[in-house]
Amino acid sequence: FSPGLLVVAGSFAAFRLLNRGLERLLPPPPSARRNRWKWRNIWTSLAHSVLSGGGALAGFYLHPELSNDLVGTHPPGAHSLVAVSVGYFLEDFVDMLCNQKLHQSWELLFHHSVVIICFGIAVLLHQYVGFALVALLVEINSIFLHLRQILLMANLVHTTCYRLNSLINLGTYVVFRIATLAWMTRWLFLNRQNVPPATYAVGTVGMAIMTPMNVILFYRLLRSDFFK
């Protein structure tokens, strides 16, 4: 039994409660009332992105040794942050499964399954916590992806705020999503002799899935926000 599982369970419950209470805290605008579930879901995802993306940056700042050892170093705070993210992705998986049709959400469900497996290994084994923290840097870009969805749902697509967010979204996408995933793939390739075959296989498959998914999403963002 891993104490990290308690953090996962607590995180799942906390994000579930947040999701349920968000409509009172942030009532949807008239343009979003037809899809109240999605409004709550996006705000819940934004809360996780702020927590995990900011936490990942703070983790590398407070524990610079993580950068030198992505496998064995696992400060309690960094380990807990990864466990919190597992709880969130489980909650979001269940939320989408209950409220969306499969053909609408299969890409995200697939993405979440890969993340839950990879992060779950780090939580249970107390290894690769640094590597998982690198992956959480992607959430810095997710902040602006979620803000984009919120502005779209609020019918604010023609505002300066939306345009500014689109530019920041694109810049952080390149830095914190594409570049980060490329660096993680390179690290796996260079350290394949030091990673057990099963873990290496999981990591390689995860990168092979995430990379094309993120390239496709980048193309969709460019087409929608800049070349429409």
Short mmCIF file of C-alpha atoms in Angstrom, two decimals:
data_model
loop_
_atom_site.label_atom_id
_atom_site.label_comp_id
_atom_site.label_asym_id
_atom_site.label_seq_id
_atom_site.Cartn_x
_atom_site.Cartn_y
_atom_site.Cartn_z
CA PHE A 1 0.00 0.00 0.00
CA SER A 2 1.29 3.44 -0.94
CA PRO A 3 0.35 6.57 1.04
CA GLY A 4 0.27 8.23 -2.36
CA LEU A 5 -2.99 6.39 -3.01
CA LEU A 6 -4.59 8.34 -0.16
CA VAL A 7 -3.53 11.57 -1.85
CA VAL A 8 -4.98 10.30 -5.14
CA ALA A 9 -8.29 9.46 -3.44
CA GLY A 10 -8.38 12.80 -1.61
CA SER A 11 -7.62 14.67 -4.82
CA PHE A 12 -10.36 12.79 -6.68
CA ALA A 13 -12.89 13.72 -3.97
CA ALA A 14 -11.74 17.35 -3.81
CA PHE A 15 -11.97 17.91 -7.56
CA ARG A 16 -15.35 16.15 -7.59
CA LEU A 17 -16.66 18.52 -4.90
CA LEU A 18 -15.20 21.51 -6.75
CA ASN A 19 -16.89 20.41 -9.94
CA ARG A 20 -20.25 20.06 -8.19
CA GLY A 21 -20.02 23.44 -6.47
CA LEU A 22 -18.67 25.50 -9.35
CA GLU A 23 -22.03 26.44 -10.80
CA ARG A 24 -22.85 28.34 -7.61
CA LEU A 25 -19.43 29.99 -7.46
CA LEU A 26 -19.26 30.81 -11.18
CA PRO A 27 -22.73 30.77 -12.77
CA PRO A 28 -22.56 30.17 -16.54
CA PRO A 29 -23.37 33.12 -18.81
CA PRO A 30 -26.50 32.86 -21.00
CA SER A 31 -24.44 31.57 -23.95
CA ALA A 32 -23.14 28.64 -21.86
CA ARG A 33 -26.33 27.60 -20.09
CA ARG A 34 -27.15 24.96 -22.68
CA ASN A 35 -23.97 23.13 -21.70
CA ARG A 36 -23.65 23.62 -17.96
CA TRP A 37 -21.64 20.42 -17.55
CA LYS A 38 -18.90 21.62 -19.90
CA TRP A 39 -18.75 25.00 -18.13
CA ARG A 40 -18.11 23.26 -14.80
CA ASN A 41 -15.66 20.82 -16.37
CA ILE A 42 -13.49 23.50 -17.96
CA TRP A 43 -13.27 25.56 -14.77
CA THR A 44 -12.29 22.41 -12.83
CA SER A 45 -9.61 21.68 -15.43
CA LEU A 46 -8.36 25.27 -15.18
CA ALA A 47 -8.02 24.92 -11.39
CA HIS A 48 -5.92 21.78 -11.86
CA SER A 49 -3.73 23.43 -14.52
CA VAL A 50 -2.96 26.42 -12.29
CA LEU A 51 -2.18 24.12 -9.35
CA SER A 52 -0.11 21.55 -11.21
CA GLY A 53 1.65 23.86 -13.68
CA GLY A 54 2.58 26.34 -10.97
CA GLY A 55 3.49 23.49 -8.63
CA ALA A 56 5.80 21.93 -11.22
CA LEU A 57 7.67 25.21 -11.70
CA ALA A 58 7.94 25.66 -7.93
CA GLY A 59 9.14 22.06 -7.56
CA PHE A 60 12.09 22.55 -9.88
CA TYR A 61 12.89 25.89 -8.23
CA LEU A 62 12.79 24.53 -4.67
CA HIS A 63 14.42 21.19 -5.53
CA PRO A 64 17.01 21.81 -8.28
CA GLU A 65 18.34 18.29 -7.67
CA LEU A 66 15.26 17.02 -9.52
CA SER A 67 16.75 18.33 -12.76
CA ASN A 68 19.84 16.15 -12.27
CA ASP A 69 17.98 12.99 -11.30
CA LEU A 70 14.55 12.54 -12.86
CA VAL A 71 14.36 8.92 -11.72
CA GLY A 72 15.36 8.50 -8.08
CA THR A 73 14.76 11.93 -6.52
CA HIS A 74 11.27 12.24 -5.08
CA PRO A 75 10.73 15.11 -2.60
CA PRO A 76 7.43 14.65 -0.72
CA GLY A 77 5.88 17.77 -2.20
CA ALA A 78 6.70 16.76 -5.78
CA HIS A 79 5.44 13.21 -5.20
CA SER A 80 2.20 14.55 -3.72
CA LEU A 81 1.70 16.92 -6.67
CA VAL A 82 1.93 13.99 -9.11
CA ALA A 83 -0.56 12.04 -6.94
CA VAL A 84 -2.93 15.03 -6.92
CA SER A 85 -2.79 15.09 -10.72
CA VAL A 86 -3.62 11.38 -10.91
CA GLY A 87 -6.70 12.10 -8.78
CA TYR A 88 -7.72 14.95 -11.08
CA PHE A 89 -7.32 12.92 -14.28
CA LEU A 90 -9.36 10.11 -12.74
CA GLU A 91 -12.09 12.58 -11.78
CA ASP A 92 -12.10 14.16 -15.25
CA PHE A 93 -12.19 10.70 -16.86
CA VAL A 94 -15.27 9.77 -14.84
CA ASP A 95 -16.86 13.18 -15.46
CA MET A 96 -16.51 12.89 -19.24
CA LEU A 97 -17.63 9.26 -19.23
CA CYS A 98 -20.84 10.20 -17.41
CA ASN A 99 -21.66 13.38 -19.32
CA GLN A 100 -20.36 13.05 -22.87
CA LYS A 101 -20.92 10.63 -25.69
CA LEU A 102 -17.95 8.40 -26.42
CA HIS A 103 -17.41 9.67 -29.96
CA GLN A 104 -17.07 13.21 -28.57
CA SER A 105 -14.56 12.45 -25.84
CA TRP A 106 -12.58 9.37 -26.89
CA GLU A 107 -9.41 11.37 -27.63
CA LEU A 108 -9.32 12.92 -24.15
CA LEU A 109 -10.31 9.64 -22.49
CA PHE A 110 -7.41 7.96 -24.29
CA HIS A 111 -5.06 10.79 -23.29
CA HIS A 112 -6.16 10.57 -19.65
CA SER A 113 -5.68 6.78 -19.61
CA VAL A 114 -2.07 7.15 -20.74
CA VAL A 115 -1.37 9.89 -18.18
CA ILE A 116 -3.00 7.94 -15.32
CA ILE A 117 -0.85 4.87 -16.10
CA CYS A 118 2.41 6.82 -16.43
CA PHE A 119 1.84 9.04 -13.39
CA GLY A 120 0.48 6.08 -11.43
CA ILE A 121 3.79 4.26 -11.88
CA ALA A 122 5.64 7.29 -10.46
CA VAL A 123 3.28 7.48 -7.48
CA LEU A 124 3.40 3.76 -6.63
CA LEU A 125 7.13 3.20 -7.21
CA HIS A 126 8.36 6.57 -5.89
CA GLN A 127 10.45 6.77 -9.04
CA TYR A 128 10.36 8.97 -12.16
CA VAL A 129 8.75 11.73 -10.08
CA GLY A 130 11.05 14.30 -11.72
CA PHE A 131 10.07 13.01 -15.15
CA ALA A 132 6.39 13.30 -14.24
CA LEU A 133 7.02 16.84 -12.97
CA VAL A 134 8.52 17.75 -16.36
CA ALA A 135 5.32 16.43 -17.95
CA LEU A 136 3.27 18.67 -15.64
CA LEU A 137 4.98 21.74 -17.12
CA VAL A 138 2.62 21.13 -20.04
CA GLU A 139 -0.19 22.33 -17.75
CA ILE A 140 1.18 25.88 -17.93
CA ASN A 141 -0.05 25.96 -21.52
CA SER A 142 -3.28 24.21 -20.50
CA ILE A 143 -4.15 27.28 -18.40
CA PHE A 144 -4.50 29.31 -21.60
CA LEU A 145 -6.17 26.47 -23.51
CA HIS A 146 -8.87 26.33 -20.84
CA LEU A 147 -9.19 30.13 -20.76
CA ARG A 148 -9.71 30.01 -24.51
CA GLN A 149 -12.59 27.55 -24.09
CA ILE A 150 -14.14 29.68 -21.35
CA LEU A 151 -13.99 32.80 -23.53
CA LEU A 152 -15.53 30.88 -26.43
CA MET A 153 -18.36 29.62 -24.27
CA ALA A 154 -18.93 33.13 -22.90
CA ASN A 155 -19.21 34.40 -26.51
CA LEU A 156 -16.18 36.68 -26.10
CA VAL A 157 -14.33 35.50 -29.20
CA HIS A 158 -14.16 38.97 -30.77
CA THR A 159 -12.60 40.67 -27.77
CA THR A 160 -9.05 41.89 -27.16
CA CYS A 161 -8.85 39.48 -24.22
CA TYR A 162 -9.47 36.51 -26.51
CA ARG A 163 -6.90 37.72 -29.04
CA LEU A 164 -4.27 38.27 -26.35
CA ASN A 165 -4.99 34.86 -24.85
CA SER A 166 -4.64 33.28 -28.31
CA LEU A 167 -1.14 34.73 -28.71
CA ILE A 168 -0.03 33.64 -25.22
CA ASN A 169 -1.65 30.26 -25.80
CA LEU A 170 0.33 29.73 -29.00
CA GLY A 171 3.63 30.81 -27.41
CA THR A 172 3.22 28.65 -24.32
CA TYR A 173 2.08 25.77 -26.54
CA VAL A 174 5.42 25.77 -28.35
CA VAL A 175 7.51 26.23 -25.19
CA PHE A 176 5.69 24.16 -22.59
CA ARG A 177 3.99 21.53 -24.71
CA ILE A 178 5.84 20.77 -27.95
CA ALA A 179 9.36 21.55 -26.67
CA THR A 180 8.73 19.79 -23.35
CA LEU A 181 7.43 16.62 -25.02
CA ALA A 182 10.38 16.67 -27.45
CA TRP A 183 12.80 16.99 -24.52
CA MET A 184 11.10 14.11 -22.67
CA THR A 185 11.33 11.90 -25.77
CA ARG A 186 15.03 12.74 -26.12
CA TRP A 187 15.63 11.99 -22.41
CA LEU A 188 13.96 8.58 -22.75
CA PHE A 189 16.09 7.75 -25.80
CA LEU A 190 19.37 8.83 -24.14
CA ASN A 191 18.59 6.99 -20.87
CA ARG A 192 17.12 3.79 -22.28
CA GLN A 193 19.93 1.74 -20.69
CA ASN A 194 19.06 3.05 -17.22
CA VAL A 195 15.30 2.51 -17.43
CA PRO A 196 13.73 -0.95 -16.89
CA PRO A 197 12.30 -2.38 -20.15
CA ALA A 198 8.67 -2.34 -18.97
CA THR A 199 8.86 1.28 -17.79
CA TYR A 200 10.74 2.29 -20.93
CA ALA A 201 8.02 0.66 -23.05
CA VAL A 202 5.25 2.52 -21.19
CA GLY A 203 7.12 5.84 -21.52
CA THR A 204 7.88 5.31 -25.21
CA VAL A 205 4.29 4.40 -26.03
CA GLY A 206 3.09 7.40 -24.02
CA MET A 207 5.35 9.78 -25.93
CA ALA A 208 4.40 8.16 -29.25
CA ILE A 209 0.74 8.84 -28.48
CA MET A 210 1.10 12.32 -26.95
CA THR A 211 3.36 13.83 -29.62
CA PRO A 212 1.06 13.41 -32.67
CA MET A 213 -2.00 14.34 -30.56
CA ASN A 214 -0.37 17.63 -29.58
CA VAL A 215 0.84 18.37 -33.12
CA ILE A 216 -2.73 17.88 -34.39
CA LEU A 217 -4.12 20.14 -31.65
CA PHE A 218 -1.52 22.80 -32.52
CA TYR A 219 -2.64 22.69 -36.16
CA ARG A 220 -6.29 23.03 -35.09
CA LEU A 221 -5.47 26.05 -32.92
CA LEU A 222 -3.56 27.74 -35.73
CA ARG A 223 -6.35 27.10 -38.20
CA SER A 224 -9.09 28.27 -35.83
CA ASP A 225 -7.48 31.36 -34.27
CA PHE A 226 -5.12 32.63 -36.95
CA PHE A 227 -5.94 31.21 -40.40
CA LYS A 228 -9.73 31.09 -40.23
#
